C-alpha positions as YAML, in Angstrom:
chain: A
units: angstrom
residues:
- id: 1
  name: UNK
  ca: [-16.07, 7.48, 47.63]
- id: 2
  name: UNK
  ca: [-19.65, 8.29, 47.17]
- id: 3
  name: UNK
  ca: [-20.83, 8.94, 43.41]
- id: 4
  name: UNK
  ca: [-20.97, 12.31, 42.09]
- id: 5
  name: UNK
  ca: [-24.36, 12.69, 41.75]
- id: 6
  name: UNK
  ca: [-24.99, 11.32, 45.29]
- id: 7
  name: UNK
  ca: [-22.70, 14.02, 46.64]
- id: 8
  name: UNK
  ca: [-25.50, 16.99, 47.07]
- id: 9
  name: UNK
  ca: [-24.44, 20.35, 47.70]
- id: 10
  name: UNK
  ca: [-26.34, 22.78, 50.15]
- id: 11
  name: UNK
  ca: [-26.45, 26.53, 49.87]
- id: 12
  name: UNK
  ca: [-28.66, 29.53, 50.35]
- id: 13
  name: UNK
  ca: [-30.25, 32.39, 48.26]
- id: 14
  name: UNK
  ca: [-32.50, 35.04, 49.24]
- id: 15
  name: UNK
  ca: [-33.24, 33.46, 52.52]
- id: 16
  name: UNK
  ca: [-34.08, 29.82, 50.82]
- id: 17
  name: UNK
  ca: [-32.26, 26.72, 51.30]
- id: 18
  name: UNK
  ca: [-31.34, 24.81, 47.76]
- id: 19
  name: UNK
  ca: [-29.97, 21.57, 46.83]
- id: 20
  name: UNK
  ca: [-27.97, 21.15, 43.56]
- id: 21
  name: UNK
  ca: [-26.04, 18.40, 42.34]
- id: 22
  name: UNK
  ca: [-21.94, 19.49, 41.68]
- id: 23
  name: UNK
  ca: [-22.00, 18.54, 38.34]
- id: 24
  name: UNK
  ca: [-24.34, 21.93, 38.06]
- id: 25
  name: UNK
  ca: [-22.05, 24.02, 39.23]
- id: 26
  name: UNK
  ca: [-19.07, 25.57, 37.26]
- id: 27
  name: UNK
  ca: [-16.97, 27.21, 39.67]
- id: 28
  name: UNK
  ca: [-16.77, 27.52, 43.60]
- id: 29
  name: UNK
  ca: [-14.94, 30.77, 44.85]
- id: 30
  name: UNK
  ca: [-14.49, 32.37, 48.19]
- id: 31
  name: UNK
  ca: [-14.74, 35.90, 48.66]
- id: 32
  name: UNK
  ca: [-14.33, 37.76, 51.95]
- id: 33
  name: UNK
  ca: [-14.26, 34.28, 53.91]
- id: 34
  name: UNK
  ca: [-17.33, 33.20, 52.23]
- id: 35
  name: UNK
  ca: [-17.94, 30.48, 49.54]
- id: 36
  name: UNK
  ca: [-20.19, 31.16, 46.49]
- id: 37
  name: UNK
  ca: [-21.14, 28.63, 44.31]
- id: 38
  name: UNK
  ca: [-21.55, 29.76, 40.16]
- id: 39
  name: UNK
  ca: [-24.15, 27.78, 38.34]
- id: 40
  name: UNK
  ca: [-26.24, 28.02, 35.14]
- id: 41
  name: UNK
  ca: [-29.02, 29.06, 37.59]
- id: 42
  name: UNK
  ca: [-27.05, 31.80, 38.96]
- id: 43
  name: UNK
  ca: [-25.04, 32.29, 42.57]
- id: 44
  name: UNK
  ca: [-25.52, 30.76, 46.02]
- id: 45
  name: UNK
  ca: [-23.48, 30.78, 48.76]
- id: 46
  name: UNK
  ca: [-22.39, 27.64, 50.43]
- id: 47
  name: UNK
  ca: [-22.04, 26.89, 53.99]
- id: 48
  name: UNK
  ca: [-18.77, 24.98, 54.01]
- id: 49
  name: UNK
  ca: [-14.92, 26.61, 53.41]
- id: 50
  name: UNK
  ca: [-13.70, 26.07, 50.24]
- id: 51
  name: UNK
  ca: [-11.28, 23.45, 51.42]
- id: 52
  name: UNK
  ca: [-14.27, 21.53, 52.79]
- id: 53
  name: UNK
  ca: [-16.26, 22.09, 49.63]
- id: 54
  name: UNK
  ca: [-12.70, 20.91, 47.89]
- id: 55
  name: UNK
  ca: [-12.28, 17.71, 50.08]
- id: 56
  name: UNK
  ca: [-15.90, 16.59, 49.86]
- id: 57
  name: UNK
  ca: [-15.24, 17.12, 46.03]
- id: 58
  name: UNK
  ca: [-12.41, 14.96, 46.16]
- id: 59
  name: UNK
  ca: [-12.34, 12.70, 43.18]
- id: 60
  name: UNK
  ca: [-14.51, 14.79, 40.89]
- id: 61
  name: UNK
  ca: [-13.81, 16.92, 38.14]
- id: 62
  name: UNK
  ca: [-13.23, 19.77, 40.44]
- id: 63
  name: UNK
  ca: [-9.81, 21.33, 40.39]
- id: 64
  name: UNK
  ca: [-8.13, 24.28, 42.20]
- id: 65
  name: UNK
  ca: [-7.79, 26.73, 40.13]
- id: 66
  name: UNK
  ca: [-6.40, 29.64, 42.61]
- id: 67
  name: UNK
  ca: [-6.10, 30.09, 46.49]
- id: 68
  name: UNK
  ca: [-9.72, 31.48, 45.93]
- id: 69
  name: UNK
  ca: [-11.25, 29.22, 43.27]
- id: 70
  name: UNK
  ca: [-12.26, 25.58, 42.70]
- id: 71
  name: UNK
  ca: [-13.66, 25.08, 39.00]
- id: 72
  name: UNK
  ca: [-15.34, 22.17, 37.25]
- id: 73
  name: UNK
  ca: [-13.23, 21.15, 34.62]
- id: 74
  name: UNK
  ca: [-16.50, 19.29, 33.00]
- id: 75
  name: UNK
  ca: [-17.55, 22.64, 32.03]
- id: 76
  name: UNK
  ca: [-14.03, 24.10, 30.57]
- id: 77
  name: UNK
  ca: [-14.42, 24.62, 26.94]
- id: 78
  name: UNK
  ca: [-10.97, 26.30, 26.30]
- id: 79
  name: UNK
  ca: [-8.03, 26.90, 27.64]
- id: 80
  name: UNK
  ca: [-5.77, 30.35, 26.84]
- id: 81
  name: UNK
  ca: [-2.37, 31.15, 28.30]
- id: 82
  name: UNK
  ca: [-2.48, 34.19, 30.19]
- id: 83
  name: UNK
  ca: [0.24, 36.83, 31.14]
- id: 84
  name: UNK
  ca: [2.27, 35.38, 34.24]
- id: 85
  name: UNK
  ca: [2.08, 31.45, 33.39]
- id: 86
  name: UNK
  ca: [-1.31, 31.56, 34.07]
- id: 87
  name: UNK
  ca: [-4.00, 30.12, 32.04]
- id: 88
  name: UNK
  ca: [-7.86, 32.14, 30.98]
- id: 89
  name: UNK
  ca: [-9.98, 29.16, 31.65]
- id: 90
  name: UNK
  ca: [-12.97, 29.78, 29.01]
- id: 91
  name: UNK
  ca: [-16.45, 28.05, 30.82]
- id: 92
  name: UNK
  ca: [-19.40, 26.27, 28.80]
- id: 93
  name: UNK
  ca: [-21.30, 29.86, 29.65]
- id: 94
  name: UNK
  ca: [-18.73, 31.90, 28.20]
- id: 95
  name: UNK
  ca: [-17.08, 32.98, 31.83]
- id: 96
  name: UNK
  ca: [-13.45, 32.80, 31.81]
- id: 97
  name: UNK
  ca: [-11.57, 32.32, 35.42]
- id: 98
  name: UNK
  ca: [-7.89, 32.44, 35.86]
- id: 99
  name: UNK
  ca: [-5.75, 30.00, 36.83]
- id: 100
  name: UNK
  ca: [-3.21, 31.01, 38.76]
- id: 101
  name: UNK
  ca: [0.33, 29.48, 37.61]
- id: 102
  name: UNK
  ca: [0.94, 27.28, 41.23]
- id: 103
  name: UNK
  ca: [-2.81, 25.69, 39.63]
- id: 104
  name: UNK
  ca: [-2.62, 26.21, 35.52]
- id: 105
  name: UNK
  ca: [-0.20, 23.02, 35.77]
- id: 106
  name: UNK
  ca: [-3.06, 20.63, 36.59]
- id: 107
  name: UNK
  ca: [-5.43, 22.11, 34.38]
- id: 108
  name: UNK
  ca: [-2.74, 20.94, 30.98]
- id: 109
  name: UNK
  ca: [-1.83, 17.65, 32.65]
- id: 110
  name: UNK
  ca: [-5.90, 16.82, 32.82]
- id: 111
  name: UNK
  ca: [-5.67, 17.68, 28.28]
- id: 112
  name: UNK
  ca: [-2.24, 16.09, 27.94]
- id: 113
  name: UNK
  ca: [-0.31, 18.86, 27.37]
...
């Protein structure tokens, strides 16, 4: 496996091409069969599926968080249960995503709970 920061992640905004390094973003989600990716700098969307942006991701931090939604767990700050067995997952930003409860397993295993 390639090192994180070699693993350089392609995606488009406004008609312009960017690079950013996956330990910049916070969450990957697909919506409407395409994938965005959420940084501090904002939203681009991302050429690849999200189980292509999952298996090139493969041995990060990244987790699946939902059918929908892969999320950097470098940049969780809390986690909260939420109706359902699911869990809030509170970002770095202030965001929260939900893990749904096939995923919110994984996400208490990686805190020891």
């Amino acid at each position: 496996l390639r090192p994180l920061a070699e693993r350089r992640l392609t995606g488009i905004r406004e008609g312009q091409t960017f690079t950013l390094s996956p330990k910049d973003v916070l969450y990957a989600e697909s919506v409407d069969g395409a994938c965005f990716l959420y940084g501090a700098d904002g939203v681009i969307e991302c050429p690849l599926r999200l189980a292509e942006l999952e298996e090139r991701l493969a041995g990060t931090e990244f987790l699946r968080a939902s059918r929908t939604l892969l999320v950097n767990f470098d940049h969780v700050r809390a986690l909260r249960p939420y109706p359902g067995a699911r869990l809030e997952l509170v970002l770095g930003n202030g965001e929260s995503v939900i893990a749904s409860r096939q995923f919110a397993p994984a996400f208490r295993a990686k805190i020891g709970l």
